[in-house]
CSV table of C-alpha atoms and ligand atoms in Angstrom, one decimal:
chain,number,residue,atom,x,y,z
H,1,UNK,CA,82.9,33.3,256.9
H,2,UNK,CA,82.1,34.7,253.6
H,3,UNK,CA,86.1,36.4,252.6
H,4,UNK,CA,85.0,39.2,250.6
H,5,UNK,CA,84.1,43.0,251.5
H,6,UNK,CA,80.2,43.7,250.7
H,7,UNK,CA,79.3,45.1,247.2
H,8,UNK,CA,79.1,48.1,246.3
H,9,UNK,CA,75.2,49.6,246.3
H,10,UNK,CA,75.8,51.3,243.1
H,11,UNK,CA,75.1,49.5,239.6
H,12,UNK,CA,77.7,48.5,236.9
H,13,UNK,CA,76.7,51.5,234.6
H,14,UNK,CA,77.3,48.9,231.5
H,15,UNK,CA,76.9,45.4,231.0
H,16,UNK,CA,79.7,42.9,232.3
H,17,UNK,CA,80.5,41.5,229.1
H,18,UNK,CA,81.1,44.5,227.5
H,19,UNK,CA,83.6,45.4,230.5
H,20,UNK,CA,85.6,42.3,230.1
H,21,UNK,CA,85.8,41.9,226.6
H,22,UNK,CA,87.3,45.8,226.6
H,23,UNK,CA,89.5,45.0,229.5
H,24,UNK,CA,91.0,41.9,227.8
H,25,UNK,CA,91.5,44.3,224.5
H,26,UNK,CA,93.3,46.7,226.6
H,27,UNK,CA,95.0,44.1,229.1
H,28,UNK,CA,96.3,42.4,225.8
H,29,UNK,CA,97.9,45.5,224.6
H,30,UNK,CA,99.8,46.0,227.9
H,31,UNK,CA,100.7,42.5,227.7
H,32,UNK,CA,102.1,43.1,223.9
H,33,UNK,CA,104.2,46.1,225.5
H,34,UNK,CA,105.5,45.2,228.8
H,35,UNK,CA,106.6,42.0,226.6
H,36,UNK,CA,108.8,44.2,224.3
H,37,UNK,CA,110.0,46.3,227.3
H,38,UNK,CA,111.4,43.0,229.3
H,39,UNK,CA,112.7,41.4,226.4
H,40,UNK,CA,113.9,44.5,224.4
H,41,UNK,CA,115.7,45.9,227.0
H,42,UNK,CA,117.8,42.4,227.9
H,43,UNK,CA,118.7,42.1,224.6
H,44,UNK,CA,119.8,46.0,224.5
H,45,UNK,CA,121.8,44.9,227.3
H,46,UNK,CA,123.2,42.2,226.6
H,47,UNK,CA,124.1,43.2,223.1
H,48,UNK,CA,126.2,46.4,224.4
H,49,UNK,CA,128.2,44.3,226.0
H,50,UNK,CA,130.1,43.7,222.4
H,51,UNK,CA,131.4,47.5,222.1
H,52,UNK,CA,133.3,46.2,219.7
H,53,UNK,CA,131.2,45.0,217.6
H,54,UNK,CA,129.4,47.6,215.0
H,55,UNK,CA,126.8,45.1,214.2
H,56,UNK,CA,125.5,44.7,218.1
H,57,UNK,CA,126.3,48.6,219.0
H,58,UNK,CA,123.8,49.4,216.1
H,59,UNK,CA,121.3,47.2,217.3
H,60,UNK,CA,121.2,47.6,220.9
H,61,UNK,CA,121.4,51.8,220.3
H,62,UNK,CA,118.1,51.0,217.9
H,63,UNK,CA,116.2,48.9,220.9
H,64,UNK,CA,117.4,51.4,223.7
H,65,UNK,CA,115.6,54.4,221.5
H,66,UNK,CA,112.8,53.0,220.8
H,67,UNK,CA,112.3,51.1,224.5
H,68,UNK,CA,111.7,55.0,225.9
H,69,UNK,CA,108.9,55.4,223.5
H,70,UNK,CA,107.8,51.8,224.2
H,71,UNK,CA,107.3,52.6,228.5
H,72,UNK,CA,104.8,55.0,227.5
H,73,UNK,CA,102.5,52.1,226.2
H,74,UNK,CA,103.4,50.1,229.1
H,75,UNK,CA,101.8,52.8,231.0
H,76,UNK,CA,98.9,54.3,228.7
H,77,UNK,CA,97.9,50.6,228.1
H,78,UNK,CA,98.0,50.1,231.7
H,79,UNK,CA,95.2,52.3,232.9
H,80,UNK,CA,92.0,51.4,231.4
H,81,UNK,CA,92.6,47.3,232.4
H,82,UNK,CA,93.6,48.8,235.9
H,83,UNK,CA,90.2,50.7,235.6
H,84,UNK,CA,88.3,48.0,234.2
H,85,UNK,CA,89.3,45.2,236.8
H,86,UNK,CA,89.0,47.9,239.8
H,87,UNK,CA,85.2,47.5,238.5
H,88,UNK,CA,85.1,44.1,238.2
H,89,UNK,CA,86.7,42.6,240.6
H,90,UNK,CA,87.6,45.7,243.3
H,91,UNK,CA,86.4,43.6,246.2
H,92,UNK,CA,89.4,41.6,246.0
H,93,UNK,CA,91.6,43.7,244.1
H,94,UNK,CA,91.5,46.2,246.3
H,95,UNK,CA,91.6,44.0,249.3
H,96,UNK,CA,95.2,41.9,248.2
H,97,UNK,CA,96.5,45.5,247.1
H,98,UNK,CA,95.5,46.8,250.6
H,99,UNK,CA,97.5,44.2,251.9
H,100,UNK,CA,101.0,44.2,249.6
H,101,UNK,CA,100.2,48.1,250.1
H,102,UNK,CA,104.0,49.3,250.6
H,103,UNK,CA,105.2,47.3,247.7
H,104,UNK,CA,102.2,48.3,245.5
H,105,UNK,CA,102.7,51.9,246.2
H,106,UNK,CA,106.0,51.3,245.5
H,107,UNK,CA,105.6,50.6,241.9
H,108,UNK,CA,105.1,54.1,241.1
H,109,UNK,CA,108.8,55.0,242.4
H,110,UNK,CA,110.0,52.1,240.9
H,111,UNK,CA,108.9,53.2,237.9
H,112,UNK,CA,110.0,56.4,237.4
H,113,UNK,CA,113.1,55.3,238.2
H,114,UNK,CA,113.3,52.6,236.1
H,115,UNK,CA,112.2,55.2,233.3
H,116,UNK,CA,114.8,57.5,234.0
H,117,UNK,CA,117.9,54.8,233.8
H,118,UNK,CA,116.3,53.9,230.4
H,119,UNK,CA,116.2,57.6,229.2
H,120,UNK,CA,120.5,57.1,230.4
H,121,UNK,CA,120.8,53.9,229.1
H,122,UNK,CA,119.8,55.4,225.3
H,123,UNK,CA,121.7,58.4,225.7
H,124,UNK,CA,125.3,56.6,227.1
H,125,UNK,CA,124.8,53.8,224.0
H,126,UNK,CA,124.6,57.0,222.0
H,127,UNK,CA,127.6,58.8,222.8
H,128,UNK,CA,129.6,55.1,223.1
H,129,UNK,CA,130.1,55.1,227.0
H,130,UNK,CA,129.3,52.0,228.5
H,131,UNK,CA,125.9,51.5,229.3
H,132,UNK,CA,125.1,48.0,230.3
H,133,UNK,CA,125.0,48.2,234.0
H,134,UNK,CA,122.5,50.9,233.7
H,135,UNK,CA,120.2,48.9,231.2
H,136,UNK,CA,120.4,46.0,233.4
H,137,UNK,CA,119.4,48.1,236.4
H,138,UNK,CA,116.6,49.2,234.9
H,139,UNK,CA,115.7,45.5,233.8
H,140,UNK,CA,115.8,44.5,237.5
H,141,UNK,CA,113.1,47.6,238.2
H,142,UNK,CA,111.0,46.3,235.6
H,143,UNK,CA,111.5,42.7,236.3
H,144,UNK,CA,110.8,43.5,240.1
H,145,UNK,CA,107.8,45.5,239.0
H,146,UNK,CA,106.3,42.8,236.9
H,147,UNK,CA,106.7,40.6,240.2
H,148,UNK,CA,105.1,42.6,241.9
H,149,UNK,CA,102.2,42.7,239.7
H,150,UNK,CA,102.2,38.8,239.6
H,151,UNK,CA,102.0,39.2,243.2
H,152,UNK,CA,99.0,41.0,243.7
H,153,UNK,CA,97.0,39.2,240.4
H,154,UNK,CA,97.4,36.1,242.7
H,155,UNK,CA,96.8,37.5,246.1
H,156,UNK,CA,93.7,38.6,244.8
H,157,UNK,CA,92.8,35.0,244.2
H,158,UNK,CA,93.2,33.6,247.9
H,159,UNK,CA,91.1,35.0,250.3
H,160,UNK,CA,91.3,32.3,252.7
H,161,UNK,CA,95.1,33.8,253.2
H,162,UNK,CA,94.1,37.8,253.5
H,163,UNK,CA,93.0,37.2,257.5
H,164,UNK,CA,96.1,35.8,258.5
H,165,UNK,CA,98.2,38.0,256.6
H,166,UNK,CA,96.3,41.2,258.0
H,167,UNK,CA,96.8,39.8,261.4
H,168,UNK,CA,100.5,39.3,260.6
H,169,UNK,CA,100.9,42.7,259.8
H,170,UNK,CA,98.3,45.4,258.8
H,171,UNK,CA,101.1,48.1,257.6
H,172,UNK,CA,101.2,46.3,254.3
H,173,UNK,CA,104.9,45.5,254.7
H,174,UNK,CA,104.4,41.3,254.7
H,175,UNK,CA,104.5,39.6,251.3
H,176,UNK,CA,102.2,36.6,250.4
H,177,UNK,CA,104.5,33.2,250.1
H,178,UNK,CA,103.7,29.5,249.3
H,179,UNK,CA,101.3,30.0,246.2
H,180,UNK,CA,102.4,27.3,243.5
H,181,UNK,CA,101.2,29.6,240.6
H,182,UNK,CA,103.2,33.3,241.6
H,183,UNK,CA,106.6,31.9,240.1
H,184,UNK,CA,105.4,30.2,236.7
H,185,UNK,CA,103.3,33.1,235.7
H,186,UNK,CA,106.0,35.2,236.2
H,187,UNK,CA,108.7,33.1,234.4
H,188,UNK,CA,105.9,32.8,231.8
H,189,UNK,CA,106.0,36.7,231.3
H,190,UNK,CA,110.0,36.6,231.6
H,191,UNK,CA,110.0,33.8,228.9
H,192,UNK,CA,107.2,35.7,227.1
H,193,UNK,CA,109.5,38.8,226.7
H,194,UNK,CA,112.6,37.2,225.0
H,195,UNK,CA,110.5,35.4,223.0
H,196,UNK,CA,108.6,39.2,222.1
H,197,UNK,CA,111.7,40.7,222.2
H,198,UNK,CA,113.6,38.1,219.3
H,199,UNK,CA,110.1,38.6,217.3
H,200,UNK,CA,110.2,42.5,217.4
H,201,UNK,CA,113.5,42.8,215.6
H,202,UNK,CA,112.8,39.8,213.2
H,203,UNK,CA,109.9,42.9,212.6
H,204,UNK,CA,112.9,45.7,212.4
H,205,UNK,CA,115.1,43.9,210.0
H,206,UNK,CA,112.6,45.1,207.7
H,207,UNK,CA,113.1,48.6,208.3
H,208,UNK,CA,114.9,50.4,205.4
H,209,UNK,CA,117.0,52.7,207.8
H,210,UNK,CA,119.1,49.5,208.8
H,211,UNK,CA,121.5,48.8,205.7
H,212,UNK,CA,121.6,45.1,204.0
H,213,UNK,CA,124.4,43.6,206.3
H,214,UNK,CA,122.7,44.6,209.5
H,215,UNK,CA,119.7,44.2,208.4
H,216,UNK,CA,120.9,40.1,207.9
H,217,UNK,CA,122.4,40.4,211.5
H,218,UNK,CA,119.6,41.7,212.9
H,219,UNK,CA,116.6,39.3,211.6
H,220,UNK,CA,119.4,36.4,212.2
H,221,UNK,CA,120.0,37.2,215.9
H,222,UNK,CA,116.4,38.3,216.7
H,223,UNK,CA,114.9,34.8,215.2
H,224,UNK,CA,117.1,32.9,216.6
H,225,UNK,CA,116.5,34.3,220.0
H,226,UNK,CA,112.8,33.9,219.8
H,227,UNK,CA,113.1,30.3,218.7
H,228,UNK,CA,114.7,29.2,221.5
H,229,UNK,CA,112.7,31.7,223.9
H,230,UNK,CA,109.6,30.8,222.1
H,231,UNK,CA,110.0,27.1,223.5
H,232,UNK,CA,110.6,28.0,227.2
H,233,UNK,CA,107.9,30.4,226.7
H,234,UNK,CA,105.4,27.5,225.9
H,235,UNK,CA,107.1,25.2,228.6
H,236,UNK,CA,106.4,27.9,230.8
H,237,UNK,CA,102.8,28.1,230.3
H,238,UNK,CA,102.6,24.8,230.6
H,239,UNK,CA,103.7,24.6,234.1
H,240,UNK,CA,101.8,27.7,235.2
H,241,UNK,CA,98.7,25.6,233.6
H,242,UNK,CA,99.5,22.4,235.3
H,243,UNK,CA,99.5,24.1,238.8
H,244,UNK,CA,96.1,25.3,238.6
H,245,UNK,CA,93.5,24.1,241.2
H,246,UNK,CA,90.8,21.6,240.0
H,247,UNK,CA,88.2,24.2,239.6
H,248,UNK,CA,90.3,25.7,237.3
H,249,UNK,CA,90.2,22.7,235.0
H,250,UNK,CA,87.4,21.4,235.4
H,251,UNK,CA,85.8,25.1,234.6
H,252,UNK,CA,88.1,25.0,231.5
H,253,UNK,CA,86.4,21.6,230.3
H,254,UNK,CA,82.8,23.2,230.7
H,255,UNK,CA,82.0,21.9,234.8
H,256,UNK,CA,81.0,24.9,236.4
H,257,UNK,CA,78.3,27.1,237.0
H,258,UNK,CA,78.9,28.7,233.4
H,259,UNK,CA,79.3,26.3,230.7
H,260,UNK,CA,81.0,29.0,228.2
H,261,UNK,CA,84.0,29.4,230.2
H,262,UNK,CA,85.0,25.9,227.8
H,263,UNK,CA,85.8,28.7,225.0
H,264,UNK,CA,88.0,30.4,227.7
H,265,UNK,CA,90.2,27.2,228.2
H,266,UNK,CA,89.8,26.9,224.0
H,267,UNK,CA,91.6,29.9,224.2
H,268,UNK,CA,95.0,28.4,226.0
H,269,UNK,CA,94.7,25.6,223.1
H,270,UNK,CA,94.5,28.7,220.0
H,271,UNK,CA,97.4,30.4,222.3
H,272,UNK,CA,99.7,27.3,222.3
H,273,UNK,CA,98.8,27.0,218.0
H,274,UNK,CA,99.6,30.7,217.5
H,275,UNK,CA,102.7,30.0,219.6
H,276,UNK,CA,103.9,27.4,217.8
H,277,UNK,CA,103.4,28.6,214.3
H,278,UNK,CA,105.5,31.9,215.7
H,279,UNK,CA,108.1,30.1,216.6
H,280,UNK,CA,108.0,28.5,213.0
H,281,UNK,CA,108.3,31.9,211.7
H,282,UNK,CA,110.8,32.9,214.1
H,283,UNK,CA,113.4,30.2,213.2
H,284,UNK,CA,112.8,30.1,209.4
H,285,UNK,CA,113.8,34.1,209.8
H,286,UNK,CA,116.8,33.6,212.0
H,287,UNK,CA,118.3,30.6,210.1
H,288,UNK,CA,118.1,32.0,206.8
H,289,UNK,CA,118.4,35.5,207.8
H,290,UNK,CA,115.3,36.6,206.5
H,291,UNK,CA,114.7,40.4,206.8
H,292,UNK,CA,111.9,40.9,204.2
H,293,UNK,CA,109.2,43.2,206.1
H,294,UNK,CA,106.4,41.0,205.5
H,295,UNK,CA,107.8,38.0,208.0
H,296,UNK,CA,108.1,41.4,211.0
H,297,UNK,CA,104.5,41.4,209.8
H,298,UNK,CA,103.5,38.0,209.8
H,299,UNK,CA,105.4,37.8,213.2
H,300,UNK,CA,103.8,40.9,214.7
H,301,UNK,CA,100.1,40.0,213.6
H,302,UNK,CA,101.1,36.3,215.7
H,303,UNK,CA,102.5,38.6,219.0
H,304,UNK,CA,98.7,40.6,219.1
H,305,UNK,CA,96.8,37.4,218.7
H,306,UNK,CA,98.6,35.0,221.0
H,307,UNK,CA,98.8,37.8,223.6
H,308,UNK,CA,95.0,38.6,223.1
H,309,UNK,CA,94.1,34.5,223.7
H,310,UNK,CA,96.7,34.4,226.6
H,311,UNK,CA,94.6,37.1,228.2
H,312,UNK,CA,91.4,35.5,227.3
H,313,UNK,CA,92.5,31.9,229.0
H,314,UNK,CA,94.0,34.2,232.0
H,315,UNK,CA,90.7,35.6,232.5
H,316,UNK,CA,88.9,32.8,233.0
H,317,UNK,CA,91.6,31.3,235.2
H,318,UNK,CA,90.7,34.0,237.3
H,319,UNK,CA,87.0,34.1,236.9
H,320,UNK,CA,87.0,30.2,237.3
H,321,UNK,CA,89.2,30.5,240.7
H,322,UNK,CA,87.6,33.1,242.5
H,323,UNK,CA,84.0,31.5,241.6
H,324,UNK,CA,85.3,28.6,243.3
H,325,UNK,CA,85.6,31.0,246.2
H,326,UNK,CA,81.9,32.2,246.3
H,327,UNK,CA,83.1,35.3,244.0
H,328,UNK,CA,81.2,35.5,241.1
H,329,UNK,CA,82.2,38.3,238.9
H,330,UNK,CA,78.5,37.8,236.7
H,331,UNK,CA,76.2,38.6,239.9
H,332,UNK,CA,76.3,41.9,239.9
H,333,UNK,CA,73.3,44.7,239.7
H,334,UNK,CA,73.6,46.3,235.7
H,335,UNK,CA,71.9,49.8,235.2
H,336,UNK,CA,73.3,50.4,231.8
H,337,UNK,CA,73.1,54.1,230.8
H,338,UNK,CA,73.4,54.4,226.8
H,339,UNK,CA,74.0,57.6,226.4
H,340,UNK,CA,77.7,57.2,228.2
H,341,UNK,CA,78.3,53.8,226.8
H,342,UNK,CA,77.6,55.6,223.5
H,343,UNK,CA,80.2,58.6,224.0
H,344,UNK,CA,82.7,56.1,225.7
H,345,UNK,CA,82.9,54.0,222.5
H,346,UNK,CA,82.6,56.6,219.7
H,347,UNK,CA,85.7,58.6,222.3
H,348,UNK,CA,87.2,55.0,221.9
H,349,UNK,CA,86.9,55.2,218.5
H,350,UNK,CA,88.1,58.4,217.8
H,351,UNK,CA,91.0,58.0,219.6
H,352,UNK,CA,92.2,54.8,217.8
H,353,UNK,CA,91.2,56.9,215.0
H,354,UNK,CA,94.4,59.8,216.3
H,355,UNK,CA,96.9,57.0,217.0
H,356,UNK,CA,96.6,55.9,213.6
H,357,UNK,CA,97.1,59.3,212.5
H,358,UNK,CA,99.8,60.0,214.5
H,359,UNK,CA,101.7,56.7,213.2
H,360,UNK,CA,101.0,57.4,209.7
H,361,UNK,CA,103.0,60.9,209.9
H,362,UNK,CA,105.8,58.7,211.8
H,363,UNK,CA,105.4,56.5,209.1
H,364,UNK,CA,105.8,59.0,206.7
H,365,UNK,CA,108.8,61.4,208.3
H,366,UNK,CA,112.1,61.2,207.1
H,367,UNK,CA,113.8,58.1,207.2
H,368,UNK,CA,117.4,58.4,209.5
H,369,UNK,CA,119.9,55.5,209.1
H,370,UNK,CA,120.4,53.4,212.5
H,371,UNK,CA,123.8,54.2,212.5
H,372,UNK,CA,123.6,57.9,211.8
H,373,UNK,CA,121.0,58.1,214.4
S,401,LIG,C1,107.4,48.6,233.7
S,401,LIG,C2,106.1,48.6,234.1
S,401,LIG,C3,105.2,47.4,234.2
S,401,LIG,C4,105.4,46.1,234.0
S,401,LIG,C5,106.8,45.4,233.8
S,401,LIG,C6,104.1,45.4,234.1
S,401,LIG,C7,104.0,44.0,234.1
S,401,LIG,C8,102.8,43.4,234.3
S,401,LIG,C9,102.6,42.0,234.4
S,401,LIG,C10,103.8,41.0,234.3
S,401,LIG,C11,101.3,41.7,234.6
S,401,LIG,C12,100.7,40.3,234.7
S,401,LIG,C13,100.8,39.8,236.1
S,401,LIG,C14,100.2,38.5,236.3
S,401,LIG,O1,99.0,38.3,236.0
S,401,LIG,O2,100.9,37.5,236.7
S,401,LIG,C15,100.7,43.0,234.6
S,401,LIG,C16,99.3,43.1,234.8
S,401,LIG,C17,98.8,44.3,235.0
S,401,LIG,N1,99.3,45.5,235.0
S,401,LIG,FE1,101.2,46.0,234.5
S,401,LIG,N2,103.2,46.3,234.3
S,401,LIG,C18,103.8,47.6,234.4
S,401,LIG,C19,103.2,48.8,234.6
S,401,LIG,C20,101.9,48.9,235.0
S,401,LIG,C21,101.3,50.1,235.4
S,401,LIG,C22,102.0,51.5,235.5
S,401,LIG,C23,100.0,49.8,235.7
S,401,LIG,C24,98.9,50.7,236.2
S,401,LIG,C25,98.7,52.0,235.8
S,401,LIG,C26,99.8,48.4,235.5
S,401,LIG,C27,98.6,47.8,235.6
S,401,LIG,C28,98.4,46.5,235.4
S,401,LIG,C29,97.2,45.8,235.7
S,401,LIG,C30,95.9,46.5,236.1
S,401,LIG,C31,97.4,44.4,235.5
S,401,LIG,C32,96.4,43.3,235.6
S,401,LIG,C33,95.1,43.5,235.1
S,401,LIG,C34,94.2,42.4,235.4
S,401,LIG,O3,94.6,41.3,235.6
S,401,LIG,O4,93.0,42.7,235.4
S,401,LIG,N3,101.0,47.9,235.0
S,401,LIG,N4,101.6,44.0,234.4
């Protein structure tokens, strides 16, 4: 019996590829900032557990700011892939969320939750209280959220378990077990976060409002960190690539129904490159210390892209699993109306166009030293 609720009667009002190339734009950015929120905030943590050290107070009270301002592009980033895969794939999105529903719904508690501890865990690093056990609850929130997203992204990729689980229990109380590829792709954004984290304040060393000796500190501990996390980070996609069904990599070596989804499985091979040549960066900057602003650069402009080919590659994991399945994300009824694809874009635009504006006046404020701050 064919797993999947019918389609919807009403056409996709734009074509499909332009719908997943801006979900993997968006999805990518999420992916950039839920990365610096998991990895950030350990290393806040972790870091004001040394109250007596100046070096590490002045560091984890610059990540704890900053990781307030940080959740709200977790969240705005959040949306439009939510939107855009609700399109896509809604017939099994909505289905697995259906089914994980209290947990799901959950997330928005969790979150505002998790929010609020961070809002405490800024302020009590401020005024020099100790603060790590509220940062590290709020790091379980967010860890437990991100599980719960890894959760449903898989669910959604087995309907031959969604009877059986509805039977079980239709109140949305029973959580899926026994799929080999939940717990890597997890660990893989776990991994993916220190390894974010170290690169992001390789990127703040350069900042003139740290003076010369933290700024050394800073670009010492942060490469360092990614180095090492940078290696699990790439063992970890490894195993959450070796645990793929056949489909999967066959598709990936251009044996399915659509040949292109090779460039898809290209992508994992430019991600594991860009990876690698991060990690480079990472420990040239931590072993000598290097705090110049143009390595934060170099190591920023590496985060976006290896982020944006991690999404591409987890795209087509999906598309190439769920095809597998008789769901084919391509056969689907287009009407494409050009006069809202038109005012979507040049909206898009415009509003890329205000972020940059609004970071150039940030850019441009008065500069406060990290420790006066
Ligand atoms: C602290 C908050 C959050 C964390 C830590 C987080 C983490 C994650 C992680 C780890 C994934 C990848 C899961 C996987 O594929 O294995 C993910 C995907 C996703 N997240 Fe978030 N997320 C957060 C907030 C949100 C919010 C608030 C929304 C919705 C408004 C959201 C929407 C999504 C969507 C739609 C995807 C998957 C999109 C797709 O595959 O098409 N996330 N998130």
């Amino acid at each position: 019996m064919y797993p999947f609720p019918a389609v919807d009667p009403i056409p996709l009002p734009a074509p499909i590829w332009l719908l997943k190339l801006l979900h993997i734009v968006t999805l990518a950015l999420h992916f950039v900032a839920v990365e610096m929120m998991l990895g950030g905030l350990l290393l806040a943590v972790l870091l004001s557990l040394f109250r007596g050290s100046p070096l590490s107070m002045v560091t984890a009270r610059a990540l704890a700011r900053r990781l307030t301002v940080v959740m709200t592009f977790v969240i705005n980033l959040a949306v439009p892939p939510l939107l855009f895969s609700q399109v896509l794939y809604g017939r099994a999105l909505y289905t697995s969320s259906v089914l994980i529903g209290i947990y799901w719904i959950s997330i928005i508690g969790l979150l505002i939750l998790a929010y609020w501890l961070l809002y405490r865990f800024a302020a009590r690093l401020q005024a020099g209280r100790s603060a790590w056990w509220v940062g590290l609850s709020a790091w379980l929130l967010i860890g437990g959220i991100a599980r719960l997203l890894s959760t449903n992204m898989t669910l959604m990729l087995r309907p031959e378990v969604w009877r059986q689980m509805y039977s079980a229990s239709a109140m949305g109380t029973y959580l899926p077990t026994g799929d080999p590829t939940l717990t890597p792709r997890w660990l893989l954004m776990l991994a993916g976060g220190l390894f974010v984290g170290g690169l992001w304040l390789v990127y703040l060393a350069g900042r003139s409002t740290f003076t010369a000796e933290e700024k050394r500190f800073v670009a010492g501990l942060g490469g360092k960190v990614a180095a090492v996390f940078g290696i699990v980070y790439l063992a970890a996609g490894l195993w959450a690539n070796s645990v793929q069904p056949a489909a999967v990599k066959a598709g990936f070596e251009g044996q399915s129904a659509y040949p292109f989804y090779k460039l898809f499985g290209d992508a994992g091979y430019a991600w594991l490159a860009l990876v690698g040549l991060a990690v480079l960066v990472a420990a040239v900057a931590g072993f000598a210390k290097l705090s110049a602003s143009w390595v934060g650069w170099v190591g920023a402009v590496l985060v976006l892209l290896f982020e944006i080919a991690f999404t591409v590659y987890r795209d087509g994991v999906r598309d190439l699993t769920l095809l597998a399945k008789g769901y084919d994300v391509w056969d689907r009824v287009v009407v494409t109306n050009w006069w809202v694809v038109g005012l979507f874009l040049v909206l898009f635009v415009a509003g890329l166009g205000v972020i940059a504006w609004l970071v150039s006046v940030v850019a441009r404020a008065q500069k406060v030293m990290e420790d006066a701050a």
